[in-house]
GROMACS .gro file of C-alpha atoms in nm:
model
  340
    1UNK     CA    1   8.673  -1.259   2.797
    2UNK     CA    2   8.801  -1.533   2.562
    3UNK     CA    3   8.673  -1.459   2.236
    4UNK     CA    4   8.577  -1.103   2.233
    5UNK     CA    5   8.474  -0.942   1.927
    6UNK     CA    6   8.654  -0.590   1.941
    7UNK     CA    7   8.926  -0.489   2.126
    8UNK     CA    8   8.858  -0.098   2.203
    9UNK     CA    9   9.210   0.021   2.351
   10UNK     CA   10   9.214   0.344   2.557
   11UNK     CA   11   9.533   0.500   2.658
   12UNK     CA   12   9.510   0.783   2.961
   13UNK     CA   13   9.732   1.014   3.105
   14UNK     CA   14   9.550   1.299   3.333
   15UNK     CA   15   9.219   1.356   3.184
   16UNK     CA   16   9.055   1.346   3.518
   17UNK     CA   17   8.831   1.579   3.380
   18UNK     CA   18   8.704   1.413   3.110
   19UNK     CA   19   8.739   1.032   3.187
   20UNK     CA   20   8.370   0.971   3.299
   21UNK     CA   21   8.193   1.114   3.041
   22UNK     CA   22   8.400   0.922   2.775
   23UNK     CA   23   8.429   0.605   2.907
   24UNK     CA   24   8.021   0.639   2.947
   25UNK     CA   25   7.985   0.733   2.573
   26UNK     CA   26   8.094   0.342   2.579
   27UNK     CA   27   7.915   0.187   2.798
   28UNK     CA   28   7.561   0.312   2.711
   29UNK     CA   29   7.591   0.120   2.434
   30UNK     CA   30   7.572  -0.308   2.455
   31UNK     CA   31   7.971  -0.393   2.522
   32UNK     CA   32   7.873  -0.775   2.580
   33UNK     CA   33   8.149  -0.917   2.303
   34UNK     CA   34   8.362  -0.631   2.381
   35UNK     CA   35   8.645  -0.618   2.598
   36UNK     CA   36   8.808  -0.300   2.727
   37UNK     CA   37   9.160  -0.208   2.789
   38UNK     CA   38   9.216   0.116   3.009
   39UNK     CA   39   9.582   0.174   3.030
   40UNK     CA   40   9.751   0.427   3.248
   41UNK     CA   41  10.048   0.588   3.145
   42UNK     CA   42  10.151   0.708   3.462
   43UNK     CA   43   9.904   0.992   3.520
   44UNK     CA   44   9.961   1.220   3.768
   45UNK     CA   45   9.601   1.339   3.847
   46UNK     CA   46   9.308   1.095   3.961
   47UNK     CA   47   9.270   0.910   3.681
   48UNK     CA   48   9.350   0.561   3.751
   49UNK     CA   49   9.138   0.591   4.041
   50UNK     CA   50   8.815   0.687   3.813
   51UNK     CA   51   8.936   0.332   3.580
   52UNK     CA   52   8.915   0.107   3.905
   53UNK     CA   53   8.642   0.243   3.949
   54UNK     CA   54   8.515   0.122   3.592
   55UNK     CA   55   8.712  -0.173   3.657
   56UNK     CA   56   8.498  -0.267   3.939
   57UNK     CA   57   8.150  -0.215   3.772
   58UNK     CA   58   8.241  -0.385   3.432
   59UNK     CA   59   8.348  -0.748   3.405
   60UNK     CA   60   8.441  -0.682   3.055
   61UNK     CA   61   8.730  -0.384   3.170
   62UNK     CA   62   9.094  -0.397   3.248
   63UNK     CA   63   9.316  -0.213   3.366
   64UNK     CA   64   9.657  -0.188   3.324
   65UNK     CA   65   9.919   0.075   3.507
   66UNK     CA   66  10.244   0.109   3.358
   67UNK     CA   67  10.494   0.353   3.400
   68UNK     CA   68  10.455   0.670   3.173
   69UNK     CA   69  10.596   0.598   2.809
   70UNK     CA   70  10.410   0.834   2.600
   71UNK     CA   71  10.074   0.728   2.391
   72UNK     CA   72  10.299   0.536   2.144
   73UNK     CA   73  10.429   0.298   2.368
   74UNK     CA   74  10.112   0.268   2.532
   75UNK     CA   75   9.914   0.181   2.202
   76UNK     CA   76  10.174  -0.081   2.161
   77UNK     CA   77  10.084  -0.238   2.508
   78UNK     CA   78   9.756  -0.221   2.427
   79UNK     CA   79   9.858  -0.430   2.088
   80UNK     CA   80  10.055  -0.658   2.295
   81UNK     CA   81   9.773  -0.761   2.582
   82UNK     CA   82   9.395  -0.767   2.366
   83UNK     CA   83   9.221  -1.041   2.227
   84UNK     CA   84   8.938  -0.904   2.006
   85UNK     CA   85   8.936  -1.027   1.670
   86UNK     CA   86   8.921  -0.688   1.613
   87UNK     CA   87   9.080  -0.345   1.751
   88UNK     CA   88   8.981   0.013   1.825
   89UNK     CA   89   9.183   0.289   1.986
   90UNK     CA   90   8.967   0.561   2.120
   91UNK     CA   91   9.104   0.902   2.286
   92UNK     CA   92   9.003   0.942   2.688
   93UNK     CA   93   8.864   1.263   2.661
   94UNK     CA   94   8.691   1.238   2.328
   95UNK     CA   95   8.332   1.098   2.293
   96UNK     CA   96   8.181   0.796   2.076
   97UNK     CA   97   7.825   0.820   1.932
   98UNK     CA   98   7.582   0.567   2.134
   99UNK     CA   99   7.498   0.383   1.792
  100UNK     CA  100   7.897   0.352   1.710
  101UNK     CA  101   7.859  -0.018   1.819
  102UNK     CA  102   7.594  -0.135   1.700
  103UNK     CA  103   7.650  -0.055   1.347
  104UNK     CA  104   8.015  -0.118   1.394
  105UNK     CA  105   7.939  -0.463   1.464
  106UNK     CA  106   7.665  -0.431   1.175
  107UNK     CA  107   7.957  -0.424   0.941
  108UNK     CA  108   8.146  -0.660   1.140
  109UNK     CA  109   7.924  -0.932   1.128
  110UNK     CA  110   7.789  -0.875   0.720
  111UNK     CA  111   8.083  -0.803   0.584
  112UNK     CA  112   8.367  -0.910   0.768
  113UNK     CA  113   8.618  -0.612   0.636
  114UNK     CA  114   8.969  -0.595   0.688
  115UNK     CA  115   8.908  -0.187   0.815
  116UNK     CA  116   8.574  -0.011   0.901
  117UNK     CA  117   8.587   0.337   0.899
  118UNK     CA  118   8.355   0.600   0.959
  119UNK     CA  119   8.365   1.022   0.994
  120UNK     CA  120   8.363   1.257   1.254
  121UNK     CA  121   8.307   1.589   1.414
  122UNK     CA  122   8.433   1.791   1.621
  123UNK     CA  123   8.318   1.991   1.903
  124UNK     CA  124   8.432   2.213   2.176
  125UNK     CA  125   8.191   2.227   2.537
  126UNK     CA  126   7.811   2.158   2.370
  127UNK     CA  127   7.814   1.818   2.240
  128UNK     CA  128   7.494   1.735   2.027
  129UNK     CA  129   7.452   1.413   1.877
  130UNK     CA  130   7.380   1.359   1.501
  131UNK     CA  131   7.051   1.161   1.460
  132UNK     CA  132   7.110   0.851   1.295
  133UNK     CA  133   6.914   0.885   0.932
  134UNK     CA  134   6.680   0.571   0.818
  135UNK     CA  135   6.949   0.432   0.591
  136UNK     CA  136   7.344   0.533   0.647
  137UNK     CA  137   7.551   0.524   0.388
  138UNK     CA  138   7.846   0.227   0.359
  139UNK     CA  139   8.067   0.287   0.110
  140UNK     CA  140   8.255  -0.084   0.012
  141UNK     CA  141   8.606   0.111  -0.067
  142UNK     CA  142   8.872  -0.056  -0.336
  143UNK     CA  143   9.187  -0.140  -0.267
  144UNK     CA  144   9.335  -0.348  -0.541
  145UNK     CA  145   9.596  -0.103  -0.653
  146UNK     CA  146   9.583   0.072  -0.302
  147UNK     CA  147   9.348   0.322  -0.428
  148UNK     CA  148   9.231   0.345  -0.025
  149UNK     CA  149   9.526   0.553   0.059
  150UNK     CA  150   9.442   0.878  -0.161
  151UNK     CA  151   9.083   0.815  -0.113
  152UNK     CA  152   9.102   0.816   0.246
  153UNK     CA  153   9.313   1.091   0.280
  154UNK     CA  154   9.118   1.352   0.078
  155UNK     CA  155   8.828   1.295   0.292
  156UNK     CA  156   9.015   1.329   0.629
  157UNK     CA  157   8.971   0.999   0.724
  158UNK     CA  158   9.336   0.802   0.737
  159UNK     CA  159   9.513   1.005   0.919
  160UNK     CA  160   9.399   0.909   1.290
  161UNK     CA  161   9.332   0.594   1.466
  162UNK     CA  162   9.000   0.691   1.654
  163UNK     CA  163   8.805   0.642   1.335
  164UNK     CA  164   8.849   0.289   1.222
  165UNK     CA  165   8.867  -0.023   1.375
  166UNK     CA  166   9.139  -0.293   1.251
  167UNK     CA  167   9.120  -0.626   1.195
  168UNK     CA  168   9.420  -0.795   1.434
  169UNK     CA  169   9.521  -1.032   1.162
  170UNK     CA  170   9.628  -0.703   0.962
  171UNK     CA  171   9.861  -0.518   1.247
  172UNK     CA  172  10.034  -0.903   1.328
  173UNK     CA  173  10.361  -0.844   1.439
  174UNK     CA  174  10.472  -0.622   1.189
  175UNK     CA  175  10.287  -0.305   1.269
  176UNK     CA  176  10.386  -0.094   1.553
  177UNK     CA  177  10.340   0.289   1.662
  178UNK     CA  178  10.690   0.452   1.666
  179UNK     CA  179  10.748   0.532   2.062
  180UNK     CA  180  11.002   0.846   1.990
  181UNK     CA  181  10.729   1.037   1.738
  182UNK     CA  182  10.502   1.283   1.944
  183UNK     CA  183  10.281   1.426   1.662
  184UNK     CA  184  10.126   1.251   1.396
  185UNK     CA  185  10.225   0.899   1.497
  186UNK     CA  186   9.884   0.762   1.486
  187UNK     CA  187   9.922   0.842   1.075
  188UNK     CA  188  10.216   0.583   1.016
  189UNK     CA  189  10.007   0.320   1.148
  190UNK     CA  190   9.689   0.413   1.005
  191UNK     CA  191   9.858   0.429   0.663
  192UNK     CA  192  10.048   0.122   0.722
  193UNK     CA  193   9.711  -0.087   0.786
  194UNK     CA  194   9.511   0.122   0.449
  195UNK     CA  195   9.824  -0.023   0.258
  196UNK     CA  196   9.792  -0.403   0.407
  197UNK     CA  197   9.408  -0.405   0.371
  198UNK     CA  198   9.204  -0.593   0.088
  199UNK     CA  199   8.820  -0.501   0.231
  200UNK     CA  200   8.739  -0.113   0.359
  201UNK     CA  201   8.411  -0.042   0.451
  202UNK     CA  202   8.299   0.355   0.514
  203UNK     CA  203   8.053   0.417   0.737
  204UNK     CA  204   7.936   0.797   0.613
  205UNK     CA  205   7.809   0.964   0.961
  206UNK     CA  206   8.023   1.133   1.209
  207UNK     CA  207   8.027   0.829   1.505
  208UNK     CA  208   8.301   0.995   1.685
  209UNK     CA  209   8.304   1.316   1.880
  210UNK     CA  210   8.704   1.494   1.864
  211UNK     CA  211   8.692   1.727   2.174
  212UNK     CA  212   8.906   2.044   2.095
  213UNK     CA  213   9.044   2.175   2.426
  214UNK     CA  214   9.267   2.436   2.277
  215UNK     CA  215   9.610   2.212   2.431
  216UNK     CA  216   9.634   1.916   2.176
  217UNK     CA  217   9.958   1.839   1.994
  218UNK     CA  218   9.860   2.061   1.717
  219UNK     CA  219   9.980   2.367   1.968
  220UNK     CA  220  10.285   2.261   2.109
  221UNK     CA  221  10.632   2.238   2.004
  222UNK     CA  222  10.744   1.926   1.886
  223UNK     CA  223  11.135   1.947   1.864
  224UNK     CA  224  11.274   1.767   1.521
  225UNK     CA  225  10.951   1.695   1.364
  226UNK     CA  226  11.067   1.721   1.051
  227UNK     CA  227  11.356   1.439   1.136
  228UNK     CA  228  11.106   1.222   1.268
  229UNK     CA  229  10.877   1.252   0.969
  230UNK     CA  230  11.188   1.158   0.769
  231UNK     CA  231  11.227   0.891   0.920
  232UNK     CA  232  10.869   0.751   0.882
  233UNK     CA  233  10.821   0.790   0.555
  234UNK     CA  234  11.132   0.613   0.495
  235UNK     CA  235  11.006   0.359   0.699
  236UNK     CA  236  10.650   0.370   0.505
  237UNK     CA  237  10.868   0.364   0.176
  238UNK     CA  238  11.097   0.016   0.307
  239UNK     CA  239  10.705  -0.122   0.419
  240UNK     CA  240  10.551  -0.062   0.078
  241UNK     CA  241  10.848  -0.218  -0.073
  242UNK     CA  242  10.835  -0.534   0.216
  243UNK     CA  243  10.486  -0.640   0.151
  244UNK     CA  244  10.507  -0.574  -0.207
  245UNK     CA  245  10.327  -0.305  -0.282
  246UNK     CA  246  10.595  -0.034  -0.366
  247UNK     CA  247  10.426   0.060  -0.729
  248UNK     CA  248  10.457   0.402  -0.914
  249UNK     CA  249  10.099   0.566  -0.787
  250UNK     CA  250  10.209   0.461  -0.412
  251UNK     CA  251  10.561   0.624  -0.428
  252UNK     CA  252  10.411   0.924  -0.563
  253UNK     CA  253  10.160   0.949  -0.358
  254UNK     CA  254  10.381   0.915  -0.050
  255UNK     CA  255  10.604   1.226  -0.231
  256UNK     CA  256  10.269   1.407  -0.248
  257UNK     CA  257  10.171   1.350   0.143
  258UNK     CA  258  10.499   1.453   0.219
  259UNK     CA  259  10.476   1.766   0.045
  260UNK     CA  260  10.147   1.803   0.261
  261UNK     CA  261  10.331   1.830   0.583
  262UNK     CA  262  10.452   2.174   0.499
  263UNK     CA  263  10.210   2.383   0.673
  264UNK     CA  264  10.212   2.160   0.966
  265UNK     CA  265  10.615   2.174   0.959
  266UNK     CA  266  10.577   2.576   0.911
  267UNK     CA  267  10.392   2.620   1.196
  268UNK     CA  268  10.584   2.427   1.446
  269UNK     CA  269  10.924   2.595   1.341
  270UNK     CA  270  10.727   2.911   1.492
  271UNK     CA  271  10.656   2.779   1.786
  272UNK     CA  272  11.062   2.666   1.833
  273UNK     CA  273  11.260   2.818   2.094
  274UNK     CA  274  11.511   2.930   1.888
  275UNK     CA  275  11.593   3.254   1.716
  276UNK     CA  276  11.443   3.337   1.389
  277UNK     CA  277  11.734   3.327   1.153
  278UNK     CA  278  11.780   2.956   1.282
  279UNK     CA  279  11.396   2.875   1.196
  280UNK     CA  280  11.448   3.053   0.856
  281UNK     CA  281  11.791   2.830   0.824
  282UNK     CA  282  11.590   2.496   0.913
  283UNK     CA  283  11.319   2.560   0.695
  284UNK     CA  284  11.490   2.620   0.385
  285UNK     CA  285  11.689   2.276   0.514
  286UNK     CA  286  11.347   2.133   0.497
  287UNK     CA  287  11.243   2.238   0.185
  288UNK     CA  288  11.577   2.085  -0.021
  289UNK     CA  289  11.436   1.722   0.133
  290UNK     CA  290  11.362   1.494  -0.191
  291UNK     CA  291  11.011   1.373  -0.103
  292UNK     CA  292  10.936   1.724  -0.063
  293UNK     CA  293  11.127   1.842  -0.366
  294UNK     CA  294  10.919   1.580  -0.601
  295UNK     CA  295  10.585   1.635  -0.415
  296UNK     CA  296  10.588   2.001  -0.518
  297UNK     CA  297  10.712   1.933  -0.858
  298UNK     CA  298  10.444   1.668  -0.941
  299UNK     CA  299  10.141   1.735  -0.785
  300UNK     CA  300   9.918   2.034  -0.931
  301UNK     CA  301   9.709   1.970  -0.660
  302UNK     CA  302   9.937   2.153  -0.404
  303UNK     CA  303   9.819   2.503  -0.487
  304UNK     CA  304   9.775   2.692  -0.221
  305UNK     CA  305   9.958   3.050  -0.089
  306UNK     CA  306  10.200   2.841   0.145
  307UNK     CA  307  10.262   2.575  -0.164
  308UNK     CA  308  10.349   2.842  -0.430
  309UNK     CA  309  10.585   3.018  -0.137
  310UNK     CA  310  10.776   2.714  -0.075
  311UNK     CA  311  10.826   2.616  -0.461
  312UNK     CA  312  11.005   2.974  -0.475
  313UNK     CA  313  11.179   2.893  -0.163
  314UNK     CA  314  11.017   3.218  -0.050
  315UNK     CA  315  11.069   3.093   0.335
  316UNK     CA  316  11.036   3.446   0.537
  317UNK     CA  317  10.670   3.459   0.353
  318UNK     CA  318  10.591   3.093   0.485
  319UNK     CA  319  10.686   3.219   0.845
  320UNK     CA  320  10.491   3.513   0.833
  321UNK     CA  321  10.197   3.392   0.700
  322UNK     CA  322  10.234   3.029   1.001
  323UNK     CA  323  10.259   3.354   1.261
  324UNK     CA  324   9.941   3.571   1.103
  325UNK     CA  325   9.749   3.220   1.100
  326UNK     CA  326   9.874   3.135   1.454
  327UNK     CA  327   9.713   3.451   1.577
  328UNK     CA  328   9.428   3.426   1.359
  329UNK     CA  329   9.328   3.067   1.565
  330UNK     CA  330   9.403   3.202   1.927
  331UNK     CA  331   9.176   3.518   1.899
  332UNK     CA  332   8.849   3.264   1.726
  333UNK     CA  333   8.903   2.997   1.959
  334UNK     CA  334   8.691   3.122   2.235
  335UNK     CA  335   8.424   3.235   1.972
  336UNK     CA  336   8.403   2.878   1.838
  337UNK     CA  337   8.430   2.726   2.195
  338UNK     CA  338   8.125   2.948   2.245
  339UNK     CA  339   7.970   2.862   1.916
  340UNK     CA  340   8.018   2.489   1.869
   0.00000   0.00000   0.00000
């Protein structure tokens, strides 16, 4: 395709198992201006076999198989090769509503935002589709003083990529997902595009279907987290100040979001494979950073159990509590797999 309208960017390594029925959340809806990019990171299982297949039966797919980089890198090649005026990165084994596109390009096409984003749900083996009401709410979100950011965030919805698609003119050359990050990359770049954007629009209905398989990133160990998140919100802070936008309220709420990352940063220093006096050691190392420091001390927000603990530096608490909630999740999981 020349001219396609949106870009929707798919990166796969081994979900075999749940290719099909993803891919055909996308293709029961009209794809005609779309085009599709189904990139391989060197899976090990029959995956690139089910895109060729895809491939084959869609003029409007392409495949690419590269060697395996890790989702980052792959995004990026997916940045690198489409052509939409627009961009969407979905997850292969998660599942799109079959109205996602047509009032995607509803917003497209009116309003010609710099972001549309919309909500989603989750769901474990029984997937049920929300109906679509008679009138769904679009929200037309500010963004003169970057109000986006915090707005987006308390409502869930700036953290991931699957939710919103991007204007290319906004990524450019100048935004790219950080290839050595294994958790919570996707959040740089979202934030990164909330900060460039003049024109949000909200879509207010859960169009996107997050499968929880009990094995995402959220359970693994993800050795020097903490260093890496450093490192991008030092990198968000040099951006901010780049394009200009490095004002008071954006500073502090980068301090703040910081601060947030404690209970994920607790929980993976459980899951290390080190002893315990050396998780107690790097978690008190984590607590003296300065973005964490000033989030805690400025935001009244931050006010739960965990919160209070780590103002008092009260670390063996914070591990206790990350092991007691770690246990807590295992022993529901199969009642909500059952459940939802």
């Amino acid at each position: 395709m020349k001219n396609p309208l949106l870009s929707i960017i798919i990166p796969v390594y081994n979900v075999e198992k749940y290719l099909q029925a993803s891919l055909d959340s996308i293709f029961v809806q009209d794809t005609g201006d779309c085009e599709i990019l189904l990139i391989n990171d060197g899976s090990k299982d029959g995956s690139l076999s089910v895109l060729r297949e895809y491939e084959k039966k869609y003029r409007n797919v392409r495949v690419i198989d590269k060697v395996n980089e890790g989702v980052s890198a792959t995004r990026n090649c997916g940045l690198d090769e489409c052509r939409g005026e627009y961009l969407y990165f979905m997850d292969a084994d998660d599942i799109l509503h079959p109205q996602l596109l047509l009032l995607l390009r509803e917003e497209i096409m009116e309003k010609y935002p710099d972001i549309v984003v919309w909500d989603f749900t989750t769901f474990y083996t029984n997937l049920k589709f929300a109906p679509i009401p008679s009138e769904v709410k679009v929200e037309n979100v500010q963004n003169g003083h970057k109000e986006a950011f915090n707005y987006l965030m308390a409502n869930g919805s700036a953290v991931s990529l699957w939710n919103k698609a991007i204007r290319r003119n906004c990524v450019g050359e100048i935004i790219r997902l950080d290839p050595t990050m294994t958790y919570g990359e996707d959040m740089f770049f979202s934030w990164k595009v909330i900060l460039m954007a003049d024109s949000i629009r909200y879509i207010r209905f859960p169009l996107y279907y997050y499968r929880q398989s009990g094995s995402g990133a959220t359970n693994r160990f993800h050795p020097d987290l903490y260093e890496h998140y450093r490192k991008a919100f030092d990198d968000i802070c040099l951006f901010v100040e780049q394009q200009g936008g490095a004002n008071v309220n954006v500073l502090t709420s980068i301090d703040y979001h910081f601060a947030c990352r404690i209970p994920a940063l607790t929980s993976m220093e459980i899951r290390a494979p080190y002893s315990r006096e050396k998780q107690i050691a790097h978690l008190q190392h984590i607590l003296q950073d300065e973005y964490i420091c000033r989030g805690l001390s400025s935001s009244s927000q931050l006010n739960g159990k965990l919160f209070t603990l780590a103002r008092n530096n009260e670390v063996s608490e914070m591990l206790k509590i990350a092991r007691i909630d770690a246990v807590k999740s295992k022993l529901l999981y199969p009642l909500k797999k059952i459940l939802k």
